[in-house]
Coordinates of C-alpha atoms in Angstrom, one line a residue:
X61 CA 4.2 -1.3 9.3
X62 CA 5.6 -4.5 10.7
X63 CA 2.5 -6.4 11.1
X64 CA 1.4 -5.0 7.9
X65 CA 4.5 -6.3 5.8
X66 CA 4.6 -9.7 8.2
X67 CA 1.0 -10.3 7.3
X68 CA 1.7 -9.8 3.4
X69 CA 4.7 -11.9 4.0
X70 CA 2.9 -14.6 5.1
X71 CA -0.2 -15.0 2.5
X72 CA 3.1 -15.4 -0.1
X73 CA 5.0 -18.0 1.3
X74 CA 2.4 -19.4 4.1
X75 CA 5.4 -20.1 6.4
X76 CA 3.8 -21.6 9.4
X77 CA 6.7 -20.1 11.8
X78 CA 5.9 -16.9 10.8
X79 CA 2.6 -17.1 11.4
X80 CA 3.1 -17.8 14.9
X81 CA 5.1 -15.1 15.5
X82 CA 2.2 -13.1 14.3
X83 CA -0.3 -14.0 16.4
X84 CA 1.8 -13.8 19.5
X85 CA 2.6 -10.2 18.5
X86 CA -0.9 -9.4 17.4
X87 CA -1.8 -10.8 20.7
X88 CA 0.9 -8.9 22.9
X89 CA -0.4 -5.5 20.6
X90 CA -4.3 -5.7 21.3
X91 CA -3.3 -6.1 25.2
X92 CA -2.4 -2.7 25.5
X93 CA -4.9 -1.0 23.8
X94 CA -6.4 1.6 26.4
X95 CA -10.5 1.1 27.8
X96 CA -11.1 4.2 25.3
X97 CA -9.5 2.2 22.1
X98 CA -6.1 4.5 22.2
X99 CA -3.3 2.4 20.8
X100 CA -0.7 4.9 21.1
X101 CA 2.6 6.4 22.9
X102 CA 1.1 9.6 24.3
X103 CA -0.4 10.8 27.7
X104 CA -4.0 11.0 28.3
X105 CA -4.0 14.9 27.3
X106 CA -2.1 14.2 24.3
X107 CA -3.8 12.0 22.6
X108 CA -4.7 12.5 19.0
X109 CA -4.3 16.3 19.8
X110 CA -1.4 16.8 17.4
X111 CA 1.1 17.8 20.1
X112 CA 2.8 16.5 23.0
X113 CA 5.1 17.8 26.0
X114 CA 7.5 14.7 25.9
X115 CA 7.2 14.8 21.9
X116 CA 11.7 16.3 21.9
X117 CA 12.8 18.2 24.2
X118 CA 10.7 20.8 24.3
X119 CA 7.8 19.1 23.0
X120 CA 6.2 19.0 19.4
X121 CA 4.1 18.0 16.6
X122 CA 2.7 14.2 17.0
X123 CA 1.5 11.3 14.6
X124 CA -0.7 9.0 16.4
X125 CA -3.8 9.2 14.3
X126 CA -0.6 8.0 11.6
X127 CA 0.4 5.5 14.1
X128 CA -3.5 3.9 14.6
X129 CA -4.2 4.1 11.3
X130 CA -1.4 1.5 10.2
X131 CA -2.6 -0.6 13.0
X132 CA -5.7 -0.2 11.9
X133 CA -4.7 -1.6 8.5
X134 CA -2.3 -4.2 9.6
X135 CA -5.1 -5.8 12.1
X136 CA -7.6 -5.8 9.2
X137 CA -5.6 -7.3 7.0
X138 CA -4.7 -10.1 9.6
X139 CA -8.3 -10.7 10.5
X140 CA -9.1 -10.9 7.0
X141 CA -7.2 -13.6 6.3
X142 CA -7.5 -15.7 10.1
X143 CA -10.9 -14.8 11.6
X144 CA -9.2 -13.4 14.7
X145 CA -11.9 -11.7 16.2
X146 CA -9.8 -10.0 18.7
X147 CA -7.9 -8.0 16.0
X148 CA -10.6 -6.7 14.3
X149 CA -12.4 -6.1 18.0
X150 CA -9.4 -3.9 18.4
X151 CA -9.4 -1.9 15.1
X152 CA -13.7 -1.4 15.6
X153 CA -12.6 0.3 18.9
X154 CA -10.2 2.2 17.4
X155 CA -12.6 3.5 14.7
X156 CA -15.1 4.3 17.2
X157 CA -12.5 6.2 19.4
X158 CA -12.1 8.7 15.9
X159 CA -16.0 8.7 15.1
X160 CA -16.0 9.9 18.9
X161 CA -13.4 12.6 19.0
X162 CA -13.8 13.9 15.2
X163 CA -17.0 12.7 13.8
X164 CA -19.3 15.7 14.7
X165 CA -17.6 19.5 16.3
X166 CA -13.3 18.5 16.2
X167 CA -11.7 18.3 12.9
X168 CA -9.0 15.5 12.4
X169 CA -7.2 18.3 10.2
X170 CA -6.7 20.8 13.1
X171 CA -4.2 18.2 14.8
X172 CA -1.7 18.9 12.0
X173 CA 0.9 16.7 10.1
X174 CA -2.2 16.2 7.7
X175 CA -0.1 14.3 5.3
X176 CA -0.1 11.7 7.9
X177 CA -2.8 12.6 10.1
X178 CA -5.4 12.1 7.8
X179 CA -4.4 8.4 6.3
X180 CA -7.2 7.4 9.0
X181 CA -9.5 8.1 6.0
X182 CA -7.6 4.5 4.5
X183 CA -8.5 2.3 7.2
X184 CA -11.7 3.9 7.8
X185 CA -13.4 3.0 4.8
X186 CA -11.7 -0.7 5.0
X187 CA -13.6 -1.1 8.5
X188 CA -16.5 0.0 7.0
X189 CA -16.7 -2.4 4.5
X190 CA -15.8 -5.1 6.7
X191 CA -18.2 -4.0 8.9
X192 CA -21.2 -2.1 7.4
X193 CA -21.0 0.3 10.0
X194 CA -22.1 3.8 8.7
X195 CA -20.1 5.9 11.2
X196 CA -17.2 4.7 10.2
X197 CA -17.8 5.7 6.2
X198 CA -19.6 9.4 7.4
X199 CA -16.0 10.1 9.1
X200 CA -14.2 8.9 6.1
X201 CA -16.5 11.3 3.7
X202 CA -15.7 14.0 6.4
X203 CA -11.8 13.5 6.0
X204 CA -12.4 13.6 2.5
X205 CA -14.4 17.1 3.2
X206 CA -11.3 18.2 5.2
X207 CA -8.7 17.5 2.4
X208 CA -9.7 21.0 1.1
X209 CA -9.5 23.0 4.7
X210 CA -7.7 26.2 4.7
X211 CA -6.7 28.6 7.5
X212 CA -7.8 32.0 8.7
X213 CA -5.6 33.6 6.1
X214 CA -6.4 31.2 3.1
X215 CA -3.1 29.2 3.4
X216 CA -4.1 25.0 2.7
X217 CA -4.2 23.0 5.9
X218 CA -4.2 19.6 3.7
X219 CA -3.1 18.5 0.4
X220 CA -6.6 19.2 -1.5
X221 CA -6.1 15.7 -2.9
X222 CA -9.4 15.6 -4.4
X223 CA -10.3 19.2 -5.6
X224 CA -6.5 19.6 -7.0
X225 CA -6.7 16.1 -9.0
X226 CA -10.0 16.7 -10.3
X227 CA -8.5 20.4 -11.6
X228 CA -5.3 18.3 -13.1
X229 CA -2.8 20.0 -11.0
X230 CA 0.2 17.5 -11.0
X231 CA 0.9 15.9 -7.9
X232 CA 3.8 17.3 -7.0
X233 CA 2.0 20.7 -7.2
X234 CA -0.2 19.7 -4.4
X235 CA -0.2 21.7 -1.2
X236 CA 1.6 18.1 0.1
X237 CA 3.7 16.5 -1.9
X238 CA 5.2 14.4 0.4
X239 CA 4.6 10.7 0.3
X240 CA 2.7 10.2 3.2
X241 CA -0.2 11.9 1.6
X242 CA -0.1 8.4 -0.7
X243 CA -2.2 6.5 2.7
X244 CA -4.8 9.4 2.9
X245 CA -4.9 9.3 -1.2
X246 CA -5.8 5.5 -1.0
X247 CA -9.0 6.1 0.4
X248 CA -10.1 8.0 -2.6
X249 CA -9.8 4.6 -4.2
X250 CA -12.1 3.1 -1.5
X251 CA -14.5 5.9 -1.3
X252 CA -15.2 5.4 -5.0
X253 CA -15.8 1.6 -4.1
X254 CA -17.9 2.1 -2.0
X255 CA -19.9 5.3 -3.4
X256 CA -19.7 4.6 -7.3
X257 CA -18.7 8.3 -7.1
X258 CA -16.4 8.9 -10.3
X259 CA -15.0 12.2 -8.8
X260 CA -12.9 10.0 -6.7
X261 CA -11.7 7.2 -9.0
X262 CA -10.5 10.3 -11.3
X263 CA -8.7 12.1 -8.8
X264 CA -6.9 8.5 -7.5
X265 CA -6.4 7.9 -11.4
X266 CA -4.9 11.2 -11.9
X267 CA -2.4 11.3 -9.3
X268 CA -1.1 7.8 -9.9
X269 CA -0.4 9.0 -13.6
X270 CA 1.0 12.4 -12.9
X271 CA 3.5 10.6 -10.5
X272 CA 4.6 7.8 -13.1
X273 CA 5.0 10.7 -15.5
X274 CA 6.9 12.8 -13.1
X275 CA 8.2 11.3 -9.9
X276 CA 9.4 8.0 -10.5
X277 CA 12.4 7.2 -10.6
X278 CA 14.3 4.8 -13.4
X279 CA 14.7 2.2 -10.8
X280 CA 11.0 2.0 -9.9
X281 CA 11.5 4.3 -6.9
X282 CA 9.5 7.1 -5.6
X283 CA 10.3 10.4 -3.9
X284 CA 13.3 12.7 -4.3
X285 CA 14.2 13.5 -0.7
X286 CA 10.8 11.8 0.8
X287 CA 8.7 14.1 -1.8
X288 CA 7.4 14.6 -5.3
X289 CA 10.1 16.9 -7.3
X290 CA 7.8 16.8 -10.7
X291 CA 11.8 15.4 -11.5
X292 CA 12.4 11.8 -12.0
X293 CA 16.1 12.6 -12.3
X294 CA 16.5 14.5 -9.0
X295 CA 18.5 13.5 -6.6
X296 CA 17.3 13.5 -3.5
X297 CA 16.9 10.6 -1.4
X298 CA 14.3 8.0 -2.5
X299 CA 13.3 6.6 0.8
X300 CA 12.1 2.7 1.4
X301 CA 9.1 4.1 2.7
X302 CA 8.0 6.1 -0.4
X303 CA 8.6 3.0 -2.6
X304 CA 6.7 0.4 -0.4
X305 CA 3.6 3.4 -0.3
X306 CA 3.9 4.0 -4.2
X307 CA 3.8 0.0 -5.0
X308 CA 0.5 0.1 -2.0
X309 CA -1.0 2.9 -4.5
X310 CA -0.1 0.8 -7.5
X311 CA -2.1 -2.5 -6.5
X312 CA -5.1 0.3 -5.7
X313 CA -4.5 1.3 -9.7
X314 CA -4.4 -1.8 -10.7
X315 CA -7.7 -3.1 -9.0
X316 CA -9.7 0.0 -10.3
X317 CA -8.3 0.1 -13.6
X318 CA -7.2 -3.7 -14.8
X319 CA -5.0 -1.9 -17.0
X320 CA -2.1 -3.9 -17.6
X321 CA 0.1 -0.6 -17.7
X322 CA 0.1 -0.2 -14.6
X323 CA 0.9 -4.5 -13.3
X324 CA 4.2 -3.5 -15.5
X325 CA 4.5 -0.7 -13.1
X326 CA 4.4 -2.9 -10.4
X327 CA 7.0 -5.4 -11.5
X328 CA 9.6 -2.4 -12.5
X329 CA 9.3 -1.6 -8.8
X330 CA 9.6 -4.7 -7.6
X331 CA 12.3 -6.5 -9.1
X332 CA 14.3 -2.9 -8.6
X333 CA 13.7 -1.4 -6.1
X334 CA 12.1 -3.8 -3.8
X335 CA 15.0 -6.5 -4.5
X336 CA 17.9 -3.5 -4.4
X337 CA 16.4 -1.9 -0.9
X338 CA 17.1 -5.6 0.7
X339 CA 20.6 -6.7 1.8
X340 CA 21.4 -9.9 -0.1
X341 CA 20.9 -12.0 3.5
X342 CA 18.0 -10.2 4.0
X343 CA 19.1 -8.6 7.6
X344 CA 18.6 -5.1 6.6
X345 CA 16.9 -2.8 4.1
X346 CA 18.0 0.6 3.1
X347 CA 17.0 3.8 3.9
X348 CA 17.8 5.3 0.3
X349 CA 17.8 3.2 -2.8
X350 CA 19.7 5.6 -5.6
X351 CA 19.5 6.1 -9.1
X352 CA 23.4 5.0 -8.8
X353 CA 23.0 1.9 -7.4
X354 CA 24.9 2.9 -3.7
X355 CA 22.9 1.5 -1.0
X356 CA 23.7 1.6 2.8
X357 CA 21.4 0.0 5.7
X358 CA 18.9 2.1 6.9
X359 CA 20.4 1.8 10.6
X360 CA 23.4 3.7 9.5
X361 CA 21.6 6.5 7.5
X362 CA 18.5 7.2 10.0
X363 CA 20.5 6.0 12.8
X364 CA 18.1 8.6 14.9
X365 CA 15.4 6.4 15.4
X366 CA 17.6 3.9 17.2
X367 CA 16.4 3.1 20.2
X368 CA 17.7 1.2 23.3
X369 CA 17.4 -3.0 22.5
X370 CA 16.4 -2.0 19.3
X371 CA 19.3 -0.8 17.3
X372 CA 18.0 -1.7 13.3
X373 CA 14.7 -1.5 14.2
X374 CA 13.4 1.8 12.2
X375 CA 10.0 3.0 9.5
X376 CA 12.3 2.0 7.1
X377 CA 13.3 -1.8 7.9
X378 CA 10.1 -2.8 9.3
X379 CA 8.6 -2.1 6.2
X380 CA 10.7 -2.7 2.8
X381 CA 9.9 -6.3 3.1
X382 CA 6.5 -5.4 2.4
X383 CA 7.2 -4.9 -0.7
X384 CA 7.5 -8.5 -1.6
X385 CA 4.4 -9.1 0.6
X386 CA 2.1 -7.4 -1.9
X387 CA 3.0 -9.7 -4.4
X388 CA 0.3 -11.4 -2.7
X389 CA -2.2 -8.6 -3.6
X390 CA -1.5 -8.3 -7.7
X391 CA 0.3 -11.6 -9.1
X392 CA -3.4 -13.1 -9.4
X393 CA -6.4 -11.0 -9.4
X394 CA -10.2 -11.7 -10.8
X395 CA -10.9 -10.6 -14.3
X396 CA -14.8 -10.8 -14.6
X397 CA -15.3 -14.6 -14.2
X398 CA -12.0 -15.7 -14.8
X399 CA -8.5 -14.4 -13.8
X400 CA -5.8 -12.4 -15.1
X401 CA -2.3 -12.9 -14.2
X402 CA 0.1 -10.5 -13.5
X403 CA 3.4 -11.9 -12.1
X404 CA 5.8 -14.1 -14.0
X405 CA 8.1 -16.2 -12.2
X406 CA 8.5 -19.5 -10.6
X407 CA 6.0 -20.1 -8.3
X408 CA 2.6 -21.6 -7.8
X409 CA -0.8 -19.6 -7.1
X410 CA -3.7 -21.2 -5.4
X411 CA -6.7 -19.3 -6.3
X412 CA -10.5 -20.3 -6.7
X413 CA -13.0 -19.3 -9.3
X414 CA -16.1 -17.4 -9.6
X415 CA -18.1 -21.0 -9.2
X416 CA -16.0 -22.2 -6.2
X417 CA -13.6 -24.1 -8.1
X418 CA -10.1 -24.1 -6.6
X419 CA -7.6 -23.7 -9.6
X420 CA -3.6 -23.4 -9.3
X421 CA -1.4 -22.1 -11.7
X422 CA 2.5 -23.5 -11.3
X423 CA 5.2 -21.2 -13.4
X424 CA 8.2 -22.5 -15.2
X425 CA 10.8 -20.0 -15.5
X426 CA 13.7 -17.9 -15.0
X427 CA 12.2 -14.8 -15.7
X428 CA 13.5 -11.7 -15.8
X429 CA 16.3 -13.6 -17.1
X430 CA 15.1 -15.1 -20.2
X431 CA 11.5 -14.7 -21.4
X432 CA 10.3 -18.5 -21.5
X433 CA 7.6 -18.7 -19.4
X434 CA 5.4 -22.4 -18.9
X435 CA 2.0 -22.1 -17.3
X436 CA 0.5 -25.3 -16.2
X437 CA -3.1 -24.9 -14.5
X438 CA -4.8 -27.5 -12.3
X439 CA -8.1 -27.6 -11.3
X440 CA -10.7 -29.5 -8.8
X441 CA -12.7 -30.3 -11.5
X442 CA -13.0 -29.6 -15.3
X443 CA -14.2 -25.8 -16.1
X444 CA -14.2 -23.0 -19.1
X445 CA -13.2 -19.9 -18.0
X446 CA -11.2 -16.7 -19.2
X447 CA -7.3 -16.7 -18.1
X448 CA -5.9 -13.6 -19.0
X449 CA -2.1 -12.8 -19.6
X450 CA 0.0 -9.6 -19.1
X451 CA 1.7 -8.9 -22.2
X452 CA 4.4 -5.9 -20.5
X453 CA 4.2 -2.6 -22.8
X454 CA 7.7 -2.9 -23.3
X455 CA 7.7 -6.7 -25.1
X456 CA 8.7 -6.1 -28.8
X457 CA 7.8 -9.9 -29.7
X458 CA 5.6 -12.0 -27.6
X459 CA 4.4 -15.4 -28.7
X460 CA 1.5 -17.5 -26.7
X461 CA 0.4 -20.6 -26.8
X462 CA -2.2 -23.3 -25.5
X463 CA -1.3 -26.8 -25.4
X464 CA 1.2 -26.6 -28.7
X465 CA -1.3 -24.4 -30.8
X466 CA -0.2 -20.6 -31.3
X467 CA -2.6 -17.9 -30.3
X468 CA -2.5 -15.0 -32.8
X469 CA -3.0 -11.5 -32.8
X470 CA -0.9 -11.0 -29.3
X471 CA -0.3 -7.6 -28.5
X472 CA 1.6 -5.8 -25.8
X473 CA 0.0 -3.7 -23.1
X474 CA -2.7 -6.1 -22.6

C-alpha cells in the first residue's frame, strides 16, 4: 500500500526526492524476494496456506496472497511508469509462484480470508496485459470461477461477486460485504477488458451503483465499521482503507463507463474524505473519518499494529495519501480522440494526443471555493481535437465559453 500510494504520489507532483526514495525502497523490496518468488512474512510451510503457527499466539488465519497481490500492483504500476525491469521481474515471479501452486489441483479459495485472498485476481490480469502471458489470465478466469465456491454443506466460501451482481443482489447482501472484496471486484473490470465479456462489466457496474446508493456515506466515505450496512447513515467506523479502495473502484467506473456521474463521485470523495482523513501537516491520517467531522490519528485508534521502530506506521497511514495519488489516474483521461477532463483546480496537466501531440492544460482557479474556472491549453503544434468538460450533476447554472464566445445548450451530468 505504501509503494502503491508513493507511486501515485509521484506521477502528480513529479517530486524528484520522492522518486528516489522509491527506487531505493523498490530496490531494498525485490532483494528479498525468495528463489520460489514468495514476497512474504511466513515460514516455508506457511506460505500461501491460509494459516500460520507464529500468525498470534496460538496461531491463525494469514493474508499473504493479500500481501503479494498489493505488491504485485504497486511494482506494476512503478514499472509502468519507469521501465524498471527488476520490478516487473519481481511481480512475473510472483504470478508464476500462484499459476504454480493454484493454477491446476489447489484452489486459492480453500486458504480462506477470501475477501482478501482472492484480490490476486486484480494484479493478475494487470500482468497479463503487460505481459501477454496466458497463464497468468487462465488463473485470473479461475479466481473468477472460484468467487461462487461453496462448502460441503452449501454455506459460500467467497463473496459470489459475479453470479450475485449479475442477479441484482445489492452489495451489501453479498456473502462478503466487507471492503476488501472491492481488490478482488476490480478484476471484474479487467476481465471484461480483456474478454469483451459483458457479464463482467455488468456485475462491476452493478456493484459500484448499489454501493453509491447504499453505502456511502455523506462525506464521500465508504464502509460502516469496515463493511457495507445497505445504510449510508450508520455509524460504524468508516475506515481510511475503505475510502482509498472505493475511490480505486471509482477510477475503474469511470474508465469503463465515461459517465460523468461517477468523476462527480470521485471529487465528493476526494475533497471530503481524502482531505478530512489527512492531518492538516500531513504527519498522519485517520483511521475513521465520521459523518461528524471527529477525526483522531490512526496510531491512536489501531494502535495494535504498532510495531517496534515503527510507531505510526499502520494499513491505514500508509495508504490515505493515496487518495490524492489517483488524482493522477482520472483528472485527464482519453475521450475517443480527444480528452475529457475531470478535475478542476489549479494545476497543469501534461498529456499527449491520439496523433502524438503533447498538449497541456493549466487551470485558473479557486475551486471548490468559487466556481470560475479558466482553461488555457498549449500544444506542440496546432491541432483539432474534442476536449470534453465535466459539467457536475449537481451545477444548477453552468456557463462555457471558448476564447470570449458562449457555448450553448450546456447541461449538467455531462
Amino acid at each position: 500500500k505504501y509503494l502503491t500510494a508513493a507511486t501515485q504520489v509521484w506521477r502528480v507532483t513529479g517530486d524528484e526526492s520522492l522518486e528516489h526514495v522509491i527506487q531505493d525502497f523498490v530496490a531494498r523490496l525485490v532483494a528479498l524476494q525468495a528463489n520460489d518468488g514468495y514476497l512474504g512474512p511466513w515460514p516455508q510451510n506457511s506460505r500461501l496456506t491460509g494459516h500460520a503457527p507464529n500468525c498470534g499466539k496460538n496461531g491463525g488465519d494469514t493474508w499473504d496472497a493479500w500481501g503479494h497481490y498489493h505488491v504485485m500492483l504497486a511494482l506494476l504500476l512503478w514499472e509502468q511508469d519507469t521501465g524498471d525491469a527488476a520490478a516487473l521481474q519481481c511481480a512475473r515471479r510472483m504470478g508464476d509462484l500462484f499459476c504454480s501452486k493454484f493454477g491446476s489441483g489447489h484452489r486459492l479459495v480453500d486458504t480462506g480470508s477470501t475477501e482478501m485472498n482472492l484480490a490476486p485476481i486484480h494484479s493478475l490480469c494487470l500482468l497479463y496485459r503487460r505481459t501477454g502471458e496466458e497463464r497468468y489470465l487462465k488463473l485470473a478466469l479461475k479466481i473468477c470461477d472460484e468467487f461462487a465456491a461453496t462448502s460441503a454443506d452449501g454455506q459460500p466460501l467467497a463473496g459470489d461477486y459475479l453470479n450475485s451482481a449479475l442477479a441484482g443482489k445489492e452489495f451489501y447482501q453479498l456473502p462478503k460485504p466487507r471492503w476488501e472484496s472491492l481488490h478482488p471486484i476490480l478484476g471484474l473490470a479487467e476481465l471484461y477488458l480483456i474478454t469483451g465479456e459483458e457479464k463482467y462489466r455488468r456485475a462491476f457496474e452493478h456493484i459500484w451503483w448499489s454501493i453509491v446508493k447504499l453505502d456511502r456515506h455523506n462525506n464521500g466515505g465508504f464502509s460502516s465499521g469496515e463493511q457495507a450496512q445497505g445504510n449510508p447513515y450508520h455509524q460504524g467506523a468508516i475506515e481510511t482503507c475503505c475510502t482509498i479502495a472505493w475511490i480505486a473502484l471509482g477510477v475503474e467506473m469511470l474508465r469503463l463507463s465515461g459517465n460523468s456521474v461517477v468523476a462527480d463521485e470521485l471529487e465528493l470523495s476526494t475533497l471530503n474524505s481524502v482531505m478530512g482523513l489527512h492531518s492538516p501537516n500531513g504527519r498522519w491520517v485517520t483511521y475513521n473519518t465520521p459523518m461528524d467531522g471527529v477525526r483522531k490519528a490512526s496510531a491512536h485508534e489501531i494502535v495494535f499494529q504498532a510495531r517496534a521502530g515503527s510507531p505510526e506506521l499502520n494499513c491505514c497511514s500508509v495508504n490515505g495519501s493515496r487518495g490524492f495519488g489517483m488524482i493522477s489516474d482520472w483528472a485527464l483521461m482519453k475521450s475517443g480522440h480527444g480528452l475529457a477532463l475531470n478535475w478542476y483546480g489549479p494545476c497543469a496537466i501534461e498529456s499527449r494526443l491520439a496523433s502524438g501531440n503533447r498538449v497541456i492544460l493549466e487551470q485558473e482557479t479557486d475551486y471548490p471555493l468559487n466556481g470560475r474556472v479558466q482553461i488555457r491549453l498549449k500544444l506542440d503544434k496546432s491541432e483539432t481535437f474534442p476536449l470534453r468538460l465535466r459539467i457536475p450533476y449537481w451545477s444548477r447554472s453552468t456557463r462555457v465559453g471558448v476564447n470570449g464566445k458562449e457555448i450553448n445548450g450546456v447541461q449538467p451530468a455531462q
